Coordinates of C-alpha atoms and ligand atoms in Angstrom, one line a residue:
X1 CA 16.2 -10.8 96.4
X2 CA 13.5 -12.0 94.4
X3 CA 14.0 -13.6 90.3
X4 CA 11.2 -14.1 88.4
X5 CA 10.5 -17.5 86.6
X6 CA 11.2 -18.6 83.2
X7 CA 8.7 -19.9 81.1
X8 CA 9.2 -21.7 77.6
X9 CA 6.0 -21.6 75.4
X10 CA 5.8 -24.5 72.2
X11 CA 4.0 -24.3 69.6
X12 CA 4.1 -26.8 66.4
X13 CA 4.0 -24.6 63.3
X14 CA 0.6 -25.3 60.9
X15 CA 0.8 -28.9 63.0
X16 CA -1.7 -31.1 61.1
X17 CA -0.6 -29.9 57.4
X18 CA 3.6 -30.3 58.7
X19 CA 2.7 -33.6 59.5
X20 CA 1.3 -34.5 56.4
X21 CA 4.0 -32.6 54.1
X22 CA 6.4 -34.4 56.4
X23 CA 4.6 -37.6 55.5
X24 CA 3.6 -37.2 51.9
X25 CA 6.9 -35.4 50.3
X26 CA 5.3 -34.2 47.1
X27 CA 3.3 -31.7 49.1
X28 CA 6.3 -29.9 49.9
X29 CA 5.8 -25.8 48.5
X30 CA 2.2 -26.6 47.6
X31 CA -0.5 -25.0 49.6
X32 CA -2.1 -27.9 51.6
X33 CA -5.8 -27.5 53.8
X34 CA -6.2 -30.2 56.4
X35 CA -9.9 -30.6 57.2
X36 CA -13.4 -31.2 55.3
X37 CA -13.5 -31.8 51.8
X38 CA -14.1 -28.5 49.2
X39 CA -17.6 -30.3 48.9
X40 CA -18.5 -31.0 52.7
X41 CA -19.7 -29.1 54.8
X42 CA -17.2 -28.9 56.8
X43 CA -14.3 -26.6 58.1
X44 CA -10.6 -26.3 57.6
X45 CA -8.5 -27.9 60.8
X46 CA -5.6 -26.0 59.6
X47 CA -3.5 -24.4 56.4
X48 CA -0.1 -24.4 55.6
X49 CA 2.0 -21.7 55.0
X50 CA 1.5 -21.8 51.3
X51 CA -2.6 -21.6 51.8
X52 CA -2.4 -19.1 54.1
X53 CA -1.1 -16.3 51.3
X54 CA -4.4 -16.9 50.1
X55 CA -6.5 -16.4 53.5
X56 CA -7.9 -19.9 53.9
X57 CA -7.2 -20.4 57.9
X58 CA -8.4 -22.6 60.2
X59 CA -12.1 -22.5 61.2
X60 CA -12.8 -21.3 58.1
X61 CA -15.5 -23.5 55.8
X62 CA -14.4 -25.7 53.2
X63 CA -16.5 -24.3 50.5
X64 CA -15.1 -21.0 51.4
X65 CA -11.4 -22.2 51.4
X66 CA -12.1 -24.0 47.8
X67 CA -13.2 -20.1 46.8
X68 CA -9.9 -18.5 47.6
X69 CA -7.7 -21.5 47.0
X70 CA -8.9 -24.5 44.3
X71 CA -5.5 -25.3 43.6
X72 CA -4.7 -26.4 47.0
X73 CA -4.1 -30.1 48.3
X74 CA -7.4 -30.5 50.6
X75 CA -6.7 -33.8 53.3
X76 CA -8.8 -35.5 55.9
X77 CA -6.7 -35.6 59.0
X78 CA -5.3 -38.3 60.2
X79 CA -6.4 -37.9 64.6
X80 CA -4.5 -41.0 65.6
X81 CA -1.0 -39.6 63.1
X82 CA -1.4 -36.3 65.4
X83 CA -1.5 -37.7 68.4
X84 CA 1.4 -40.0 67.9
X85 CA 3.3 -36.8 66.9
X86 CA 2.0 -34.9 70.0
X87 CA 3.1 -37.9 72.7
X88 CA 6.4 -37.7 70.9
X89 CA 6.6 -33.6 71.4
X90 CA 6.0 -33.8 74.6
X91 CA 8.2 -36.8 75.7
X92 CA 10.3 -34.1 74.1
X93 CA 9.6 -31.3 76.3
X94 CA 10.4 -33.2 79.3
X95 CA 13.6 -34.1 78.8
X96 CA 14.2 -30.1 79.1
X97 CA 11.7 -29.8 82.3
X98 CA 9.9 -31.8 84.2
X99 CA 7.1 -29.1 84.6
X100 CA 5.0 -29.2 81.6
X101 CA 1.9 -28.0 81.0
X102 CA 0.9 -29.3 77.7
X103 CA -2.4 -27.3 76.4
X104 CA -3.1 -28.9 73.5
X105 CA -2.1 -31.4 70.7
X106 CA 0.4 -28.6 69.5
X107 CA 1.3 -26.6 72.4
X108 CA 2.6 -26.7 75.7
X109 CA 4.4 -24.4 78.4
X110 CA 7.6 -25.4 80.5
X111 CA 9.1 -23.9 83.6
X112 CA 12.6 -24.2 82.7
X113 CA 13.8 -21.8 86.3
X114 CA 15.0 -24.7 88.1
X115 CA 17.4 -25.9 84.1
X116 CA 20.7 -25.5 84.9
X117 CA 22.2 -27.0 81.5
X118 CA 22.8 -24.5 78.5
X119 CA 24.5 -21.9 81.4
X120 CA 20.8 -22.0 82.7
X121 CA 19.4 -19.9 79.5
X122 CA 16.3 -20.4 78.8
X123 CA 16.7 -19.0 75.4
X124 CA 19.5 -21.4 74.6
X125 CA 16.9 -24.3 76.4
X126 CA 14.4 -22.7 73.6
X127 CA 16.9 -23.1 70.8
X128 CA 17.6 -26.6 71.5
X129 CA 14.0 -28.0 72.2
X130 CA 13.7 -26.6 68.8
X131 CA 16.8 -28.6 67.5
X132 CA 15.5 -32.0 68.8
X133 CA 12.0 -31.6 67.5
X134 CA 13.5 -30.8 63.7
X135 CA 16.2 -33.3 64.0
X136 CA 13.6 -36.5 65.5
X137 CA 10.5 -35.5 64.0
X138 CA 11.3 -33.5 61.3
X139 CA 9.4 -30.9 62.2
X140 CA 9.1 -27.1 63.3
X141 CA 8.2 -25.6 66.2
X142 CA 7.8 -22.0 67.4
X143 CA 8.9 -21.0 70.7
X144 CA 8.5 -18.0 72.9
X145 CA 10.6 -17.4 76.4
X146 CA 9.4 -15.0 78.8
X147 CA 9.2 -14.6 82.9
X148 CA 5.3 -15.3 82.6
X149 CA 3.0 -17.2 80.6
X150 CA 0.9 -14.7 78.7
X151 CA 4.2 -12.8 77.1
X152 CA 5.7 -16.5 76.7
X153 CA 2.3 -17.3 74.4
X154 CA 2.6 -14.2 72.7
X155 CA 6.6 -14.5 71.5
X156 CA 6.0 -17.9 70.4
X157 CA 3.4 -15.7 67.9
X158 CA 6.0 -13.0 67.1
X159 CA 8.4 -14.9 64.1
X160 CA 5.8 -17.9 63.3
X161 CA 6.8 -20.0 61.6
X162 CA 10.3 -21.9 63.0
X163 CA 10.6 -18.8 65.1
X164 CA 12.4 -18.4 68.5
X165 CA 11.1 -14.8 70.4
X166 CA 12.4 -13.6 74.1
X167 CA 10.5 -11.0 76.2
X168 CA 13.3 -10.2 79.1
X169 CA 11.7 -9.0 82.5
X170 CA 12.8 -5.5 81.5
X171 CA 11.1 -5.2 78.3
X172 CA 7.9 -7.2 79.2
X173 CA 6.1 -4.1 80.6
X174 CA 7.3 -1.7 77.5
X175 CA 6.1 -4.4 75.3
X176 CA 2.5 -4.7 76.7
X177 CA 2.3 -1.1 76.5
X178 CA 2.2 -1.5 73.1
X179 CA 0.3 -4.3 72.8
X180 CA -3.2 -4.5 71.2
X181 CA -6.0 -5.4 73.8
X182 CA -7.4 -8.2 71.3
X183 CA -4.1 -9.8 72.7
X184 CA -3.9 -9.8 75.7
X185 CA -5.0 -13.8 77.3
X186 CA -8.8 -13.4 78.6
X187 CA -9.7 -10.1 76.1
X188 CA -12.0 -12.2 73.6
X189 CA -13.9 -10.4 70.7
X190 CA -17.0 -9.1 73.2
X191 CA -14.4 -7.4 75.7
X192 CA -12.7 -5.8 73.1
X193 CA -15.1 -4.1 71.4
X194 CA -16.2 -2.9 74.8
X195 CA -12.8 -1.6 75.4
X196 CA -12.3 -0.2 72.5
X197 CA -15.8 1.6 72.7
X198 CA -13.8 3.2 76.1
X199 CA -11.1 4.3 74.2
X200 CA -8.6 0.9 75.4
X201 CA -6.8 0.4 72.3
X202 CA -3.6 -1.4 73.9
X203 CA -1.7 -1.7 77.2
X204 CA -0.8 1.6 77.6
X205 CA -4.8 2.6 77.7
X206 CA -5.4 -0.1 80.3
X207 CA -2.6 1.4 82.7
X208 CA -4.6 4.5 83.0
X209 CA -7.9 3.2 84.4
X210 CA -7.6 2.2 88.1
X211 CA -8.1 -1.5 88.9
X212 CA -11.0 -0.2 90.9
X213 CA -12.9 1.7 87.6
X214 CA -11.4 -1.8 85.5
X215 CA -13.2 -3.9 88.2
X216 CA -16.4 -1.5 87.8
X217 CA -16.7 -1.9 84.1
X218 CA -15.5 -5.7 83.6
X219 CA -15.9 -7.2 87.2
X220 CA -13.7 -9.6 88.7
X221 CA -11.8 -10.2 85.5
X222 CA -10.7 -6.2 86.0
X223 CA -8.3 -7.2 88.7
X224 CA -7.0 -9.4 85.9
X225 CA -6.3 -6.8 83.3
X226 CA -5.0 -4.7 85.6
X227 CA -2.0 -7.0 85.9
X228 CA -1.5 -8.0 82.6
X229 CA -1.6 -4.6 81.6
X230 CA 1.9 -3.9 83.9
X231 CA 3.2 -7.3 82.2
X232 CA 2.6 -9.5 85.2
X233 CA 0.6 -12.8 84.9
X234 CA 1.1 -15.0 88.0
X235 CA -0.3 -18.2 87.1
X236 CA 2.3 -21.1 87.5
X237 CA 2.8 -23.7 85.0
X238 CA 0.7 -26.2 86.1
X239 CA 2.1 -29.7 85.8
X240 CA 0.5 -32.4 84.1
X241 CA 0.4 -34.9 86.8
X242 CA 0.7 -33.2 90.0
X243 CA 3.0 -35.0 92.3
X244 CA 1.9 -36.1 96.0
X245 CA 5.8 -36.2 97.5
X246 CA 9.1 -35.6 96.7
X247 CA 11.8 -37.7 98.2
X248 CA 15.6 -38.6 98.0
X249 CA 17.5 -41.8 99.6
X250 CA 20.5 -43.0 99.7
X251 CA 22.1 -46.4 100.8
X252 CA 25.5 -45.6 102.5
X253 CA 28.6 -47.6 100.8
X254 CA 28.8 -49.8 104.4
X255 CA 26.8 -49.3 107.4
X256 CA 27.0 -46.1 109.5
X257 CA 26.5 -45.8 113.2
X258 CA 27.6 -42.3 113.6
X259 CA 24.7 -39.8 114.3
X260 CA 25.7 -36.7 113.3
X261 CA 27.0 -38.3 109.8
X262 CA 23.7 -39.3 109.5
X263 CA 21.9 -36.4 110.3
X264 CA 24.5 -34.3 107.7
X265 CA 23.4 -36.9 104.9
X266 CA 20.0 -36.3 105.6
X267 CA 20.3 -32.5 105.9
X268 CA 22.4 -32.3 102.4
X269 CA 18.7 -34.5 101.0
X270 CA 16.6 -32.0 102.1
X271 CA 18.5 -28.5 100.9
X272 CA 17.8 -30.3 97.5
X273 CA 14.5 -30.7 98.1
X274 CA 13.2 -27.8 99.5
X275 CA 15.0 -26.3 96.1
X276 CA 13.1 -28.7 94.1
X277 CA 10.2 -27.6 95.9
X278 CA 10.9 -23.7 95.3
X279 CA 11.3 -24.4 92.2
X280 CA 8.1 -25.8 91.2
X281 CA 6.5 -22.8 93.3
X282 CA 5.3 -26.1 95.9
X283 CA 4.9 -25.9 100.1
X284 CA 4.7 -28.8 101.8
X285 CA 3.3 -29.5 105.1
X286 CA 4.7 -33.3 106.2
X287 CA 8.2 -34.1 106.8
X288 CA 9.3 -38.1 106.8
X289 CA 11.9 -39.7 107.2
X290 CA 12.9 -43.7 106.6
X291 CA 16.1 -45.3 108.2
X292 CA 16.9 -49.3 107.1
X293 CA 18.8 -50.7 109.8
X294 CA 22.1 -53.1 108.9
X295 CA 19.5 -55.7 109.4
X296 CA 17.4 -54.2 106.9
X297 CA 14.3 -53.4 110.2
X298 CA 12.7 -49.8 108.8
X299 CA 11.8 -46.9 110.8
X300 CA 9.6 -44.2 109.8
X301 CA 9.1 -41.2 111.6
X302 CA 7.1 -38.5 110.4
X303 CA 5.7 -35.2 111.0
X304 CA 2.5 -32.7 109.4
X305 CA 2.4 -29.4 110.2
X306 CA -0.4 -26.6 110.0
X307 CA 1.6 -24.5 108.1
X308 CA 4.0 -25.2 105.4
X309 CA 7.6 -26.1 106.3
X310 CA 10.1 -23.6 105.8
X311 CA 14.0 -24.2 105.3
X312 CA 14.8 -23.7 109.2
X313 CA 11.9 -25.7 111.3
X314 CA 12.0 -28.5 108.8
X315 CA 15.6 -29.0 109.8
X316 CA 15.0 -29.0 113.1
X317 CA 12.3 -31.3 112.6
X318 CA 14.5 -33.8 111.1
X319 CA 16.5 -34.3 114.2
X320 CA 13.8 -34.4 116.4
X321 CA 12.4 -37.2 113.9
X322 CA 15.9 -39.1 113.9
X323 CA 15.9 -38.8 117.6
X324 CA 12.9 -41.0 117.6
X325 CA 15.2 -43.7 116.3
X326 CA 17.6 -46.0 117.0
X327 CA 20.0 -44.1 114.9
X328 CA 23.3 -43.4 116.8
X329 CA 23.1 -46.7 118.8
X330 CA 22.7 -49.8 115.6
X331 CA 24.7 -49.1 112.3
X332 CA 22.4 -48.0 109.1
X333 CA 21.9 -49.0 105.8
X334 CA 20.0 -46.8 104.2
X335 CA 18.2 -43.0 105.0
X336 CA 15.8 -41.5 103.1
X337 CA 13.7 -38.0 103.7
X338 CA 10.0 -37.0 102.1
X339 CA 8.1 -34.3 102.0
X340 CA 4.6 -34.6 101.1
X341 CA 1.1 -32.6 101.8
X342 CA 1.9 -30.8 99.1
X343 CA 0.7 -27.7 97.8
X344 CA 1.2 -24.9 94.9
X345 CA 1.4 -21.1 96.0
X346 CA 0.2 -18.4 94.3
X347 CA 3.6 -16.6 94.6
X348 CA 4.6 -15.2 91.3
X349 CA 8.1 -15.1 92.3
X350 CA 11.0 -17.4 93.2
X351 CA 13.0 -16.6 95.8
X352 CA 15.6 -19.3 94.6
X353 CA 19.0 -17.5 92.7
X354 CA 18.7 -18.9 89.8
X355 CA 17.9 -16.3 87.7
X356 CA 20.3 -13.6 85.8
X357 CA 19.1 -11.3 82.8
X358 CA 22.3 -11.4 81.3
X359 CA 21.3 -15.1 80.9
X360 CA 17.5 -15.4 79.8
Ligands
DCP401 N1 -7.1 -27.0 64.9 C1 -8.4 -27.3 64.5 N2 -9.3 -26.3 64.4 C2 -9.1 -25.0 64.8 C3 -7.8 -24.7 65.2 C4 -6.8 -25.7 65.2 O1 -8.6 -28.5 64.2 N3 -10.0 -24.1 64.7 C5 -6.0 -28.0 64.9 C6 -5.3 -28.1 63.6 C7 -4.0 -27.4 64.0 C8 -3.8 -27.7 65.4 O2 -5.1 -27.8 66.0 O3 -2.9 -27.9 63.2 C9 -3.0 -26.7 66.2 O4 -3.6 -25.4 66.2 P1 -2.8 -24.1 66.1 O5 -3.8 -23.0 66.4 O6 -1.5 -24.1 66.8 O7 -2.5 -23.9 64.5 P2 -1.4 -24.6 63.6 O8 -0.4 -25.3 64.4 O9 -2.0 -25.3 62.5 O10 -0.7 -23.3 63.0 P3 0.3 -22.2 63.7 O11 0.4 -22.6 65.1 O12 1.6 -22.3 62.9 O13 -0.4 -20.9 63.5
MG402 MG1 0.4 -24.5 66.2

C-alpha cells in the first residue's frame, strides 16, 4: 500500500507591515505601506490589510500607492527586524518537523508525514504551528496542508489572512479541475496568455490535451503541467541542510557479551532508521557499524553498496559486519549503526503507514 505525504505550507500574513503594527501599537486598524517613501521613487515591499481595500499591493510604486491611499502610514523597513522575526519562525517550524524548506523570509514548507504528535494530523500540526507563532511572536500566519507542495502553497492562499486550508488526497484532483491556469506553480503571465489563446482556462482544460500535444506546444515544462493538472506534484520538501548520515547508539546499562543480544539492539537501531529514512524520501548506500569494547577499544566495520540498501540485505549486512568483530567473545559497552551515502528519490510516495485520510 502506498500513502501519500503530508505537506504543511507557512506563510506570514502582510509580514513586514505585522511586524511593524506588532511593534508600533498605534498603527493597529490604520492602513500601513512598508517600502519607499510617497516621494521616492521607489516601490511598496508590502501593505497591510487595511491598504489593501484600497489596491496599494506590493510591487506597486510609491507615488502610485500615495494616489490611491494618502492617508496611509508609509515606513521604511526595518531588514535586520525581519530577519530576526524570520530565524524565530523558523526555529518555530522545526520544532514540528525537522524537514523544512524555508523559501523565503515569510514562508516555508514542512514534511510533517513522519509527526506522530497531534494523532499524526497534519491539520491539527497546522493549527498549532499557528498557535505558537501568535502566542511567541504575536503574529499571524497562514497555513495550507495538502499531500503535495503546489496544493499546499495554494491553501495557504485560500482564507489569507490567519487562515488554516486542507486539500485531502481525494479532493486535490477535483480542486485543480477548477483551478485557474494563472495558478497553477510554473504557469507565469507569458504561459498563460498562451494557454488561454488555446482555450486552457483551468485544470480541467489541461486534462484534455495529451502530455504529448502539452510537450509539443510548451516543451519539457509540458510533462510538468500534465501532472499538476491530475493534482500530482512530486517534488520533495527539500531540507535546508541536507544531512550526510543518520545514526543511533546506545551504551548498554553494564557490559554485554551475548551476541545475539547484541545483534537484536542493533537490528531494533536500524528499523528506526530505515523509517527515518523513508520518511524523508532518502536511500542510502553505506551501512556502519561502531562497537566500544568494556575497555572502551572501537571497532568499525562498514559496508557501501552499488545500490541503495533495502530493509532486508541491510540486515543481513549487519551481521556479516558484527561478525567481523570481537563481539560474542569480549563484553561491550556501547553499539552504534550509520547509514550514510545518502541520497533523495524522486518517489512521490511513501510506502511507510503513516498516513490515514480520516486523519489529514
Ligand atoms: N516583499 C517585497 N517585495 C515584493 C513582495 C514581497 O519586499 N514584491 C516582502 C514584503 C513582504 C514579504 O516579502 O511582507 C513577504 O511577501 P508575501 O508575498 O508573503 O506578502 P506578505 O507577507 O506581505 O502578505 P501576504 O502573504 O499576507 O499576502
Ligand atoms: Mg506572506
Amino acid at each position: 500500500m502506498i500513502y501519500p505525504r503530508k505537506i504543511i505550507h507557512i506563510d506570514m500574513d502582510a509580514f513586514y507591515a505585522s511586524v511593524e503594527e506588532r511593534d508600533n501599537p498605534e498603527l493597529k486598524g490604520r492602513p500601513v505601506i512598508v517600502g519607499g517613501l510617497p516621494n521616492s521613487r521607489g516601490v511598496v515591499a508590502t501593505a497591510n490589510y487595511e491598504a489593501r481595500r484600497y489596491g496599494v499591493h506590493s510591487a506597486m510604486s510609491a507615488a502610485q500607492a500615495y494616489r490611491l491611499c494618502p492617508f496611509a502610514e508609509y515606513l521604511r523597513p526595518r531588514f535586520e527586524v525581519y530577519r530576526e522575526t524570520s530565524r524565530q519562525v523558523m526555529e518555530i517550524l522545526h520544532r514540528f518537523s525537522d524537514c523544512v524548506e524555508p523559501l523565503s523570509l515569510d514562508e516555508a514548507y514542512l514534511d510533517v508525514s513522519g509527526n506522530m504528535d497531534y494523532q499524526g494530523s497534519a491539520t491539527l500540526i497546522a493549527r498549532a504551528i499557528k498557535d505558537a507563532i501568535i502566542k511567541e511572536l504575536c503574529l499571524t500566519a497562514s497555513a495550507g496542508v495538502s499531500y503535495n507542495k503546489f496544493l499546499a502553497k495554494i491553501a495557504s492562499g485560500l482564507n489569507k489572512p490567519d487562515g488554516l486550508a486542507v486539500i485531502r488526497p481525494k479532493d486535490g484532483p477535483d480542486f485543480v479541475r477548477n483551478l485557474p491556469v494563472g495558478q497553477f506553480h510554473g504557469i507565469g503571465k507569458a504561459t498563460e496568455a498562451k494557454m488561454k489563446k488555446l482555450g486552457i482556462h483551468q485544470g480541467a482544460d489541461l486534462l484534455n490535451w495529451s502530455q504529448n500535444a502539452l510537450v509539443l506546444h510548451f516543451g519539457k515544462a509540458g510533462y510538468w503541467y500534465a501532472l499538476l493538472a491530475k493534482g500530482e506534484d512530486p517534488r520533495p520538501v527539500r531540507h535546508h541542510r541536507q544531512r550526510q548520515s543518520l545514526g543511533h547508539e546506545i551504551t548498554f546499562a553494564h557490559d554485554i557479551t551475548d551476541m545475539e543480544t547484541i545483534l537484536e539492539e542493533l537490528m531494533r537501531q536500524i528499523d528506526k532508521i530505515m523509517v527515518k529514512l523513508a520518511v524523508r524520501n532518502w536511500l542510502a548506500h553505506t551501512v556502519t557499524i561502531k562497537i566500544k569494547y568494556g575497555d572502551f577499544e572501537q571497532a568499525i566495520r562498514s559496508k557501501t553498496f552499488r545500490q541503495a540498501l533495502n530493509q532486508k540485505h541491510i540486515r543481513s549486512t549487519i551481521r556479516e559486519l558484527l561478525q567481523k568483530t570481537k563481539v560474542g567473545n569480549r563484553p561491550v559497552r556501547l553499539v552504534g549503526v550509520t547509514v550514510s551515502g545518502l541520497e533523495e528519490t524522486s518517489a512521490m510516495l511513501l510506502q511507510t503507514p503513516l498516513w490515514q485520510d480520516r486523519i489529514f
